PDB file of C-alpha atoms in Angstrom:
ATOM      1  CA  MET A 340      98.891  96.964 112.838  1.00 97.00           C
ATOM      2  CA  ALA A 341      96.697  96.810 109.773  1.00 98.00           C
ATOM      3  CA  GLU A 342      93.342  95.153 110.450  1.00 98.00           C
ATOM      4  CA  LEU A 343      92.473  92.932 107.497  1.00 98.00           C
ATOM      5  CA  PRO A 344      89.043  91.462 106.714  1.00 96.00           C
ATOM      6  CA  GLY A 345      90.271  88.049 105.627  1.00 95.00           C
ATOM      7  CA  GLY A 346      88.418  86.010 103.050  1.00 96.00           C
ATOM      8  CA  THR A 347      89.286  83.694 100.191  1.00 97.00           C
ATOM      9  CA  PHE A 348      92.294  84.374  97.965  1.00 97.00           C
ATOM     10  CA  ARG A 349      94.490  82.542  95.468  1.00 96.00           C
ATOM     11  CA  MET A 350      97.597  81.349  97.287  1.00 96.00           C
ATOM     12  CA  GLY A 351     100.722  80.030  95.566  1.00 95.00           C
ATOM     13  CA  ASP A 352     102.630  80.383  92.309  1.00 94.00           C
ATOM     14  CA  ALA A 353     100.321  81.057  89.363  1.00 91.00           C
ATOM     15  CA  PHE A 354     103.197  81.580  86.882  1.00 93.00           C
ATOM     16  CA  GLY A 355     105.229  78.380  87.198  1.00 91.00           C
ATOM     17  CA  GLU A 356     108.233  80.431  88.315  1.00 91.00           C
ATOM     18  CA  GLY A 357     108.798  78.846  91.719  1.00 88.00           C
ATOM     19  CA  TYR A 358     111.236  76.160  92.737  1.00 84.00           C
ATOM     20  CA  PRO A 359     109.446  72.782  92.636  1.00 83.00           C
ATOM     21  CA  ALA A 360     111.095  71.638  95.864  1.00 82.00           C
ATOM     22  CA  ASP A 361     109.670  74.663  97.689  1.00 88.00           C
ATOM     23  CA  GLY A 362     106.078  73.518  97.220  1.00 88.00           C
ATOM     24  CA  GLU A 363     104.727  76.877  96.052  1.00 91.00           C
ATOM     25  CA  GLY A 364     102.216  75.483  93.639  1.00 88.00           C
ATOM     26  CA  PRO A 365      99.721  74.945  92.369  1.00 90.00           C
ATOM     27  CA  ALA A 366      97.816  78.155  93.011  1.00 93.00           C
ATOM     28  CA  ARG A 367      94.699  77.317  95.033  1.00 94.00           C
ATOM     29  CA  GLU A 368      91.915  79.041  96.926  1.00 96.00           C
ATOM     30  CA  ILE A 369      92.599  79.511 100.636  1.00 96.00           C
ATOM     31  CA  THR A 370      90.361  81.195 103.218  1.00 97.00           C
ATOM     32  CA  VAL A 371      91.713  83.175 106.169  1.00 97.00           C
ATOM     33  CA  ALA A 372      89.756  84.688 109.046  1.00 97.00           C
ATOM     34  CA  PRO A 373      89.986  88.404 109.875  1.00 97.00           C
ATOM     35  CA  PHE A 374      93.310  89.252 111.534  1.00 98.00           C
ATOM     36  CA  ALA A 375      95.693  92.112 112.208  1.00 98.00           C
ATOM     37  CA  ILE A 376      99.348  92.256 111.171  1.00 98.00           C
ATOM     38  CA  ASP A 377     102.217  94.679 111.697  1.00 98.00           C
ATOM     39  CA  VAL A 378     102.646  97.093 108.813  1.00 98.00           C
ATOM     40  CA  THR A 379     106.428  96.767 109.207  1.00 98.00           C
ATOM     41  CA  ALA A 380     108.904  94.212 110.396  1.00 98.00           C
ATOM     42  CA  VAL A 381     109.887  94.529 114.058  1.00 99.00           C
ATOM     43  CA  THR A 382     112.672  97.100 114.342  1.00 98.00           C
ATOM     44  CA  ASN A 383     115.871  97.209 116.354  1.00 98.00           C
ATOM     45  CA  ALA A 384     114.255  99.882 118.548  1.00 98.00           C
ATOM     46  CA  ASP A 385     111.222  97.649 119.133  1.00 98.00           C
ATOM     47  CA  PHE A 386     113.374  94.657 120.020  1.00 98.00           C
ATOM     48  CA  ALA A 387     115.603  96.734 122.290  1.00 98.00           C
ATOM     49  CA  ALA A 388     112.533  97.782 124.292  1.00 98.00           C
ATOM     50  CA  PHE A 389     111.519  94.123 124.600  1.00 98.00           C
ATOM     51  CA  ALA A 390     114.994  92.998 125.672  1.00 98.00           C
ATOM     52  CA  GLU A 391     115.235  95.769 128.243  1.00 98.00           C
ATOM     53  CA  ALA A 392     111.777  95.023 129.662  1.00 98.00           C
ATOM     54  CA  THR A 393     112.192  91.260 129.850  1.00 98.00           C
ATOM     55  CA  GLY A 394     115.920  90.551 129.986  1.00 98.00           C
ATOM     56  CA  HIS A 395     115.481  88.227 127.003  1.00 98.00           C
ATOM     57  CA  ILE A 396     118.699  86.651 125.735  1.00 98.00           C
ATOM     58  CA  THR A 397     118.462  85.586 122.101  1.00 98.00           C
ATOM     59  CA  ASP A 398     119.567  82.204 120.842  1.00 98.00           C
ATOM     60  CA  ALA A 399     122.452  83.844 118.968  1.00 98.00           C
ATOM     61  CA  GLU A 400     123.631  85.439 122.211  1.00 98.00           C
ATOM     62  CA  ARG A 401     123.316  82.136 124.077  1.00 98.00           C
ATOM     63  CA  PHE A 402     125.090  80.143 121.360  1.00 97.00           C
ATOM     64  CA  GLY A 403     127.777  82.815 121.055  1.00 98.00           C
ATOM     65  CA  SER A 404     127.625  83.240 117.276  1.00 98.00           C
ATOM     66  CA  SER A 405     125.422  83.814 114.256  1.00 98.00           C
ATOM     67  CA  PHE A 406     125.722  83.935 110.473  1.00 98.00           C
ATOM     68  CA  VAL A 407     126.800  87.135 108.703  1.00 98.00           C
ATOM     69  CA  PHE A 408     127.009  87.833 104.959  1.00 98.00           C
ATOM     70  CA  HIS A 409     130.706  88.068 104.089  1.00 97.00           C
ATOM     71  CA  LEU A 410     130.582  91.690 102.867  1.00 97.00           C
ATOM     72  CA  LEU A 411     128.913  92.792 106.118  1.00 98.00           C
ATOM     73  CA  VAL A 412     131.420  91.381 108.610  1.00 98.00           C
ATOM     74  CA  HIS A 413     132.810  94.335 110.599  1.00 98.00           C
ATOM     75  CA  HIS A 414     136.552  94.835 110.135  1.00 97.00           C
ATOM     76  CA  GLU A 415     137.100  94.300 113.855  1.00 97.00           C
ATOM     77  CA  ALA A 416     135.271  90.975 113.644  1.00 98.00           C
ATOM     78  CA  ARG A 417     137.509  89.324 111.041  1.00 96.00           C
ATOM     79  CA  ALA A 418     139.436  87.548 113.782  1.00 97.00           C
ATOM     80  CA  HIS A 419     136.133  86.159 115.090  1.00 98.00           C
ATOM     81  CA  VAL A 420     135.114  84.316 111.893  1.00 98.00           C
ATOM     82  CA  LEU A 421     134.531  80.662 112.729  1.00 97.00           C
ATOM     83  CA  GLY A 422     134.149  79.363 109.184  1.00 96.00           C
ATOM     84  CA  SER A 423     131.835  79.414 106.171  1.00 96.00           C
ATOM     85  CA  VAL A 424     128.806  77.412 105.109  1.00 93.00           C
ATOM     86  CA  ALA A 425     129.952  74.717 102.675  1.00 91.00           C
ATOM     87  CA  GLN A 426     127.179  75.178 100.102  1.00 90.00           C
ATOM     88  CA  ALA A 427     126.921  78.953 100.619  1.00 93.00           C
ATOM     89  CA  PRO A 428     130.438  80.256 101.367  1.00 95.00           C
ATOM     90  CA  TRP A 429     129.210  83.848 101.456  1.00 96.00           C
ATOM     91  CA  TRP A 430     127.725  83.032 104.876  1.00 97.00           C
ATOM     92  CA  LEU A 431     130.261  83.208 107.686  1.00 98.00           C
ATOM     93  CA  GLY A 432     129.767  82.044 111.239  1.00 98.00           C
ATOM     94  CA  VAL A 433     130.939  84.924 113.409  1.00 98.00           C
ATOM     95  CA  ALA A 434     131.507  84.685 117.160  1.00 98.00           C
ATOM     96  CA  GLY A 435     129.759  87.550 118.916  1.00 98.00           C
ATOM     97  CA  ALA A 436     127.347  88.336 116.080  1.00 98.00           C
ATOM     98  CA  SER A 437     123.846  89.057 117.381  1.00 98.00           C
ATOM     99  CA  TRP A 438     120.994  91.502 116.978  1.00 98.00           C
ATOM    100  CA  ARG A 439     123.053  94.009 118.994  1.00 98.00           C
ATOM    101  CA  ALA A 440     126.136  93.495 116.805  1.00 98.00           C
ATOM    102  CA  PRO A 441     124.843  92.401 113.389  1.00 98.00           C
ATOM    103  CA  GLY A 442     128.275  92.509 111.750  1.00 98.00           C
ATOM    104  CA  GLY A 443     130.014  90.863 114.685  1.00 98.00           C
ATOM    105  CA  PRO A 444     132.215  92.478 117.376  1.00 98.00           C
ATOM    106  CA  GLY A 445     132.791  96.160 116.661  1.00 98.00           C
ATOM    107  CA  SER A 446     129.383  96.673 115.011  1.00 98.00           C
ATOM    108  CA  ASP A 447     126.212  98.031 116.590  1.00 98.00           C
ATOM    109  CA  VAL A 448     122.703  99.225 115.725  1.00 98.00           C
ATOM    110  CA  GLU A 449     122.955 102.780 117.030  1.00 97.00           C
ATOM    111  CA  ASP A 450     122.247 104.266 113.596  1.00 97.00           C
ATOM    112  CA  ARG A 451     119.785 101.512 112.627  1.00 98.00           C
ATOM    113  CA  ALA A 452     116.983 101.900 115.146  1.00 98.00           C
ATOM    114  CA  ASP A 453     114.440 101.893 112.308  1.00 98.00           C
ATOM    115  CA  HIS A 454     115.950  98.904 110.496  1.00 98.00           C
ATOM    116  CA  PRO A 455     114.479  95.421 110.973  1.00 98.00           C
ATOM    117  CA  VAL A 456     115.972  93.436 113.811  1.00 98.00           C
ATOM    118  CA  VAL A 457     118.025  90.473 112.542  1.00 98.00           C
ATOM    119  CA  HIS A 458     119.857  87.512 114.077  1.00 98.00           C
ATOM    120  CA  VAL A 459     116.632  86.372 115.761  1.00 98.00           C
ATOM    121  CA  SER A 460     115.535  82.742 115.918  1.00 98.00           C
ATOM    122  CA  HIS A 461     111.979  81.471 115.673  1.00 98.00           C
ATOM    123  CA  ALA A 462     111.876  81.191 119.479  1.00 98.00           C
ATOM    124  CA  ASP A 463     113.110  84.776 119.850  1.00 98.00           C
ATOM    125  CA  ALA A 464     110.376  85.968 117.504  1.00 98.00           C
ATOM    126  CA  MET A 465     107.697  84.074 119.421  1.00 98.00           C
ATOM    127  CA  ALA A 466     108.966  85.470 122.730  1.00 98.00           C
ATOM    128  CA  TYR A 467     108.720  89.010 121.392  1.00 98.00           C
ATOM    129  CA  CYS A 468     105.221  88.392 120.034  1.00 98.00           C
ATOM    130  CA  ALA A 469     104.053  87.015 123.389  1.00 98.00           C
ATOM    131  CA  TRP A 470     105.426  90.095 125.170  1.00 98.00           C
ATOM    132  CA  ALA A 471     103.603  92.304 122.639  1.00 98.00           C
ATOM    133  CA  GLY A 472     100.304  90.439 123.088  1.00 97.00           C
ATOM    134  CA  ALA A 473     100.533  89.033 119.588  1.00 98.00           C
ATOM    135  CA  ARG A 474     101.727  85.960 117.681  1.00 98.00           C
ATOM    136  CA  LEU A 475     103.536  85.096 114.486  1.00 98.00           C
ATOM    137  CA  PRO A 476     101.363  85.108 111.346  1.00 98.00           C
ATOM    138  CA  THR A 477     100.446  81.847 109.700  1.00 98.00           C
ATOM    139  CA  GLU A 478     101.907  81.346 106.256  1.00 97.00           C
ATOM    140  CA  ALA A 479      98.495  81.845 104.651  1.00 97.00           C
ATOM    141  CA  GLU A 480      97.938  85.074 106.597  1.00 98.00           C
ATOM    142  CA  TRP A 481     101.382  86.298 105.608  1.00 98.00           C
ATOM    143  CA  GLU A 482     100.798  85.751 101.885  1.00 98.00           C
ATOM    144  CA  TYR A 483      97.286  87.210 102.007  1.00 98.00           C
ATOM    145  CA  ALA A 484      98.670  90.333 103.694  1.00 98.00           C
ATOM    146  CA  ALA A 485     101.732  90.540 101.441  1.00 98.00           C
ATOM    147  CA  ARG A 486      99.583  90.542  98.315  1.00 98.00           C
ATOM    148  CA  GLY A 487      97.863  93.718  99.462  1.00 98.00           C
ATOM    149  CA  GLY A 488      94.592  92.812  97.789  1.00 97.00           C
ATOM    150  CA  LEU A 489      96.076  92.091  94.355  1.00 97.00           C
ATOM    151  CA  GLU A 490      94.782  88.817  92.954  1.00 91.00           C
ATOM    152  CA  GLY A 491      97.470  86.525  91.556  1.00 91.00           C
ATOM    153  CA  ALA A 492     100.196  89.152  91.090  1.00 96.00           C
ATOM    154  CA  ARG A 493     103.894  88.285  91.226  1.00 97.00           C
ATOM    155  CA  TYR A 494     104.792  91.089  93.628  1.00 98.00           C
ATOM    156  CA  PRO A 495     102.999  93.217  96.215  1.00 98.00           C
ATOM    157  CA  TRP A 496     102.724  96.004  93.603  1.00 98.00           C
ATOM    158  CA  GLY A 497     101.912  94.017  90.437  1.00 97.00           C
ATOM    159  CA  ASP A 498     103.647  91.831  87.854  1.00 97.00           C
ATOM    160  CA  GLU A 499     106.559  94.063  86.763  1.00 97.00           C
ATOM    161  CA  PHE A 500     109.596  93.945  89.028  1.00 97.00           C
ATOM    162  CA  THR A 501     110.669  97.520  88.268  1.00 96.00           C
ATOM    163  CA  PRO A 502     107.615  99.310  86.821  1.00 97.00           C
ATOM    164  CA  ALA A 503     108.689 102.302  84.747  1.00 96.00           C
ATOM    165  CA  GLY A 504     112.224 101.650  85.982  1.00 95.00           C
ATOM    166  CA  ARG A 505     111.366 102.235  89.661  1.00 96.00           C
ATOM    167  CA  GLU A 506     112.993 100.084  92.300  1.00 97.00           C
ATOM    168  CA  MET A 507     110.228  98.738  94.541  1.00 98.00           C
ATOM    169  CA  CYS A 508     112.093  96.637  97.105  1.00 98.00           C
ATOM    170  CA  ASN A 509     115.483  95.987  98.679  1.00 98.00           C
ATOM    171  CA  THR A 510     117.087  93.091  96.816  1.00 97.00           C
ATOM    172  CA  TRP A 511     120.580  92.508  95.445  1.00 97.00           C
ATOM    173  CA  LEU A 512     121.926  94.743  92.674  1.00 95.00           C
ATOM    174  CA  GLY A 513     125.169  93.610  91.083  1.00 94.00           C
ATOM    175  CA  GLU A 514     127.035  90.323  90.735  1.00 93.00           C
ATOM    176  CA  PHE A 515     125.986  88.062  93.572  1.00 94.00           C
ATOM    177  CA  PRO A 516     127.677  87.472  95.968  1.00 94.00           C
ATOM    178  CA  HIS A 517     130.849  89.369  95.174  1.00 92.00           C
ATOM    179  CA  ARG A 518     129.910  92.842  93.984  1.00 94.00           C
ATOM    180  CA  SER A 519     127.125  95.221  94.941  1.00 95.00           C
ATOM    181  CA  ASP A 520     126.322  97.913  92.377  1.00 94.00           C
ATOM    182  CA  ARG A 521     124.617 100.133  94.915  1.00 94.00           C
ATOM    183  CA  PRO A 522     126.343 103.449  95.737  1.00 92.00           C
ATOM    184  CA  GLY A 523     129.498 102.760  97.681  1.00 91.00           C
ATOM    185  CA  GLY A 524     128.954  99.022  97.317  1.00 91.00           C
ATOM    186  CA  ARG A 525     126.264  99.192  99.982  1.00 93.00           C
ATOM    187  CA  THR A 526     124.290  96.118 100.920  1.00 96.00           C
ATOM    188  CA  GLY A 527     122.255  95.061 103.920  1.00 97.00           C
ATOM    189  CA  THR A 528     118.993  96.186 105.468  1.00 98.00           C
ATOM    190  CA  VAL A 529     117.170  99.466 104.919  1.00 98.00           C
ATOM    191  CA  PRO A 530     114.602 101.165 107.198  1.00 98.00           C
ATOM    192  CA  VAL A 531     111.365  99.229 107.599  1.00 98.00           C
ATOM    193  CA  THR A 532     109.332 101.962 105.881  1.00 98.00           C
ATOM    194  CA  ALA A 533     111.607 102.188 102.856  1.00 97.00           C
ATOM    195  CA  TYR A 534     109.835 101.851  99.504  1.00 97.00           C
ATOM    196  CA  GLU A 535     106.109 102.105  98.928  1.00 97.00           C
ATOM    197  CA  PRO A 536     103.592 100.118 101.002  1.00 98.00           C
ATOM    198  CA  ASN A 537     101.264  97.631  99.362  1.00 98.00           C
ATOM    199  CA  GLY A 538      97.506  97.998  99.074  1.00 98.00           C
ATOM    200  CA  PHE A 539      96.999  96.993 102.708  1.00 98.00           C
ATOM    201  CA  GLY A 540      99.602  99.484 103.940  1.00 98.00           C
ATOM    202  CA  LEU A 541     102.313  96.877 104.608  1.00 98.00           C
ATOM    203  CA  TYR A 542     105.936  97.729 103.901  1.00 98.00           C
ATOM    204  CA  ASN A 543     108.695  95.516 102.521  1.00 98.00           C
ATOM    205  CA  THR A 544     106.871  92.231 102.114  1.00 98.00           C
ATOM    206  CA  SER A 545     109.348  91.650  99.280  1.00 98.00           C
ATOM    207  CA  GLY A 546     113.041  91.953 100.056  1.00 98.00           C
ATOM    208  CA  ASN A 547     114.874  93.504 103.016  1.00 98.00           C
ATOM    209  CA  VAL A 548     114.608  90.538 105.439  1.00 98.00           C
ATOM    210  CA  TRP A 549     113.095  87.086 105.506  1.00 98.00           C
ATOM    211  CA  GLU A 550     110.236  86.866 107.994  1.00 98.00           C
ATOM    212  CA  TRP A 551     109.404  83.943 110.271  1.00 98.00           C
ATOM    213  CA  CYS A 552     105.905  82.436 110.087  1.00 98.00           C
ATOM    214  CA  ALA A 553     104.219  80.172 112.627  1.00 97.00           C
ATOM    215  CA  ASP A 554     103.981  77.126 110.344  1.00 94.00           C
ATOM    216  CA  PRO A 555     106.317  74.153 110.096  1.00 92.00           C
ATOM    217  CA  PHE A 556     107.752  73.825 106.591  1.00 91.00           C
ATOM    218  CA  GLY A 557     105.981  71.236 104.479  1.00 84.00           C
ATOM    219  CA  PRO A 558     103.775  71.247 101.387  1.00 77.00           C
ATOM    220  CA  GLY A 559     102.213  74.664 100.949  1.00 73.00           C
ATOM    221  CA  VAL A 560      98.898  75.281 102.668  1.00 78.00           C
ATOM    222  CA  GLY A 561      96.224  73.530 100.617  1.00 76.00           C
ATOM    223  CA  ALA A 562      98.809  72.081  98.214  1.00 75.00           C
ATOM    224  CA  PRO A 563      99.129  68.363  97.432  1.00 72.00           C
ATOM    225  CA  PRO A 564     101.715  66.385  99.422  1.00 71.00           C
ATOM    226  CA  ALA A 565     105.304  66.695  98.225  1.00 67.00           C
ATOM    227  CA  PRO A 566     108.644  65.327  99.436  1.00 64.00           C
ATOM    228  CA  PHE A 567     110.808  67.653 101.509  1.00 62.00           C
ATOM    229  CA  ARG A 568     114.433  66.853 102.244  1.00 58.00           C
ATOM    230  CA  GLN A 569     114.619  69.149 105.244  1.00 57.00           C
ATOM    231  CA  ARG A 570     112.076  70.529 107.659  1.00 72.00           C
ATOM    232  CA  GLY A 571     112.038  73.620 109.815  1.00 92.00           C
ATOM    233  CA  LYS A 572     109.869  76.713 110.063  1.00 95.00           C
ATOM    234  CA  VAL A 573     108.528  78.692 107.129  1.00 96.00           C
ATOM    235  CA  ILE A 574     110.188  81.985 106.207  1.00 97.00           C
ATOM    236  CA  ARG A 575     108.684  84.418 103.714  1.00 98.00           C
ATOM    237  CA  GLY A 576     109.491  87.530 101.698  1.00 98.00           C
ATOM    238  CA  GLY A 577     113.082  87.152 100.555  1.00 97.00           C
ATOM    239  CA  SER A 578     115.839  89.547 101.591  1.00 98.00           C
ATOM    240  CA  TYR A 579     118.447  92.055 100.501  1.00 98.00           C
ATOM    241  CA  LEU A 580     120.453  89.089  99.151  1.00 97.00           C
ATOM    242  CA  CYS A 581     117.816  87.821  96.700  1.00 96.00           C
ATOM    243  CA  HIS A 582     118.642  88.177  93.005  1.00 92.00           C
ATOM    244  CA  ALA A 583     117.146  86.710  89.833  1.00 89.00           C
ATOM    245  CA  SER A 584     120.425  84.902  89.074  1.00 86.00           C
ATOM    246  CA  TYR A 585     120.427  83.070  92.375  1.00 84.00           C
ATOM    247  CA  CYS A 586     117.221  83.317  94.410  1.00 88.00           C
ATOM    248  CA  ASN A 587     114.037  84.849  93.019  1.00 91.00           C
ATOM    249  CA  ARG A 588     112.157  84.305  96.271  1.00 95.00           C
ATOM    250  CA  TYR A 589     111.133  87.955  96.543  1.00 96.00           C
ATOM    251  CA  ARG A 590     107.870  87.004  94.781  1.00 97.00           C
ATOM    252  CA  VAL A 591     104.823  86.956  97.077  1.00 97.00           C
ATOM    253  CA  ALA A 592     104.197  83.241  96.429  1.00 96.00           C
ATOM    254  CA  ALA A 593     107.791  82.276  97.229  1.00 96.00           C
ATOM    255  CA  ARG A 594     108.603  80.381 100.387  1.00 95.00           C
ATOM    256  CA  SER A 595     111.594  78.888 102.121  1.00 94.00           C
ATOM    257  CA  HIS A 596     112.534  77.597 105.548  1.00 94.00           C
ATOM    258  CA  ASN A 597     115.133  77.585 108.279  1.00 95.00           C
ATOM    259  CA  THR A 598     115.708  75.536 111.404  1.00 94.00           C
ATOM    260  CA  PRO A 599     113.946  77.121 114.384  1.00 96.00           C
ATOM    261  CA  ASP A 600     117.136  77.799 116.341  1.00 95.00           C
ATOM    262  CA  SER A 601     118.925  79.418 113.377  1.00 95.00           C
ATOM    263  CA  SER A 602     119.652  83.125 113.159  1.00 97.00           C
ATOM    264  CA  THR A 603     121.113  85.127 110.302  1.00 98.00           C
ATOM    265  CA  GLY A 604     121.873  88.686 109.296  1.00 98.00           C
ATOM    266  CA  HIS A 605     118.941  88.711 106.875  1.00 98.00           C
ATOM    267  CA  GLY A 606     116.183  87.169 108.995  1.00 98.00           C
ATOM    268  CA  GLY A 607     113.527  89.034 110.982  1.00 98.00           C
ATOM    269  CA  PHE A 608     109.778  88.917 111.587  1.00 98.00           C
ATOM    270  CA  ARG A 609     106.525  90.817 112.063  1.00 98.00           C
ATOM    271  CA  CYS A 610     103.656  90.104 114.468  1.00 98.00           C
ATOM    272  CA  ALA A 611      99.991  89.289 113.942  1.00 98.00           C
ATOM    273  CA  ARG A 612      96.962  88.835 116.159  1.00 98.00           C
ATOM    274  CA  ASP A 613      93.395  87.567 115.942  1.00 96.00           C
ATOM    275  CA  LEU A 614      90.485  89.924 115.392  1.00 92.00           C
ATOM    276  CA  VAL A 615      87.273  89.279 117.256  1.00 76.00           C
ATOM    277  CA  PRO A 616      84.311  89.764 114.866  1.00 60.00           C
ATOM    278  CA  GLY A 617      82.174  92.740 115.806  1.00 52.00           C
ATOM    279  CA  ARG A 618      84.794  94.299 118.069  1.00 51.00           C
TER     280      ARG A 618
END
């Protein structure tokens, strides 16, 4: 974990680029106490150790299915597709999809030990954190840490998405959701230490996987009240499916939500814990 001093920072969208319904703005001063946070998302290897030690069965395993991006469904799992999400048909419910089989039956994580664990619900994330002697970060802690000490920047590394043409995070390249322009049409997660860390030493706080926070979804911390059509738990950071044409939520101020029992192939988490002053 990185031990962070806390303090007052500007939280929220300072550029007017967020979705109004997400409640990102206005930017406002928020104070967080000192805390520690994982420098990476929890990996498949980490979660495997937890499951072996505790016998934990994830919600996806109990329910018997989870949601997989259509290009990532394993060829052996095509017969196990239960249907698509009406407003997002690229998401397929797949029987047997779980953190152990992220593409459904026939897939595994043997070559992805250092990738972020996915198909974990909010309850699964909290169970892991409790086992690890930690907790989920608050939304304010998450954004403070994700900014890496940069005041008011769009991204963990600054304001330019690809400075000097360098790719800085794992988001969608190509025509979403039908064509990936990465070599071989690749999409999906990358190792948790891919790309450069931010100023606090945290990796992939933009892109790769959405990360659960402790907070219920509502108006942003310190923001004025706003109507919300749906409530759940806050998720932060965006994922490998984010793209400017569809979802620019890879900005550090961006926020979204999911129902606590939901699991997907692009959702993970990292842990945090309190720091005792003077210790």
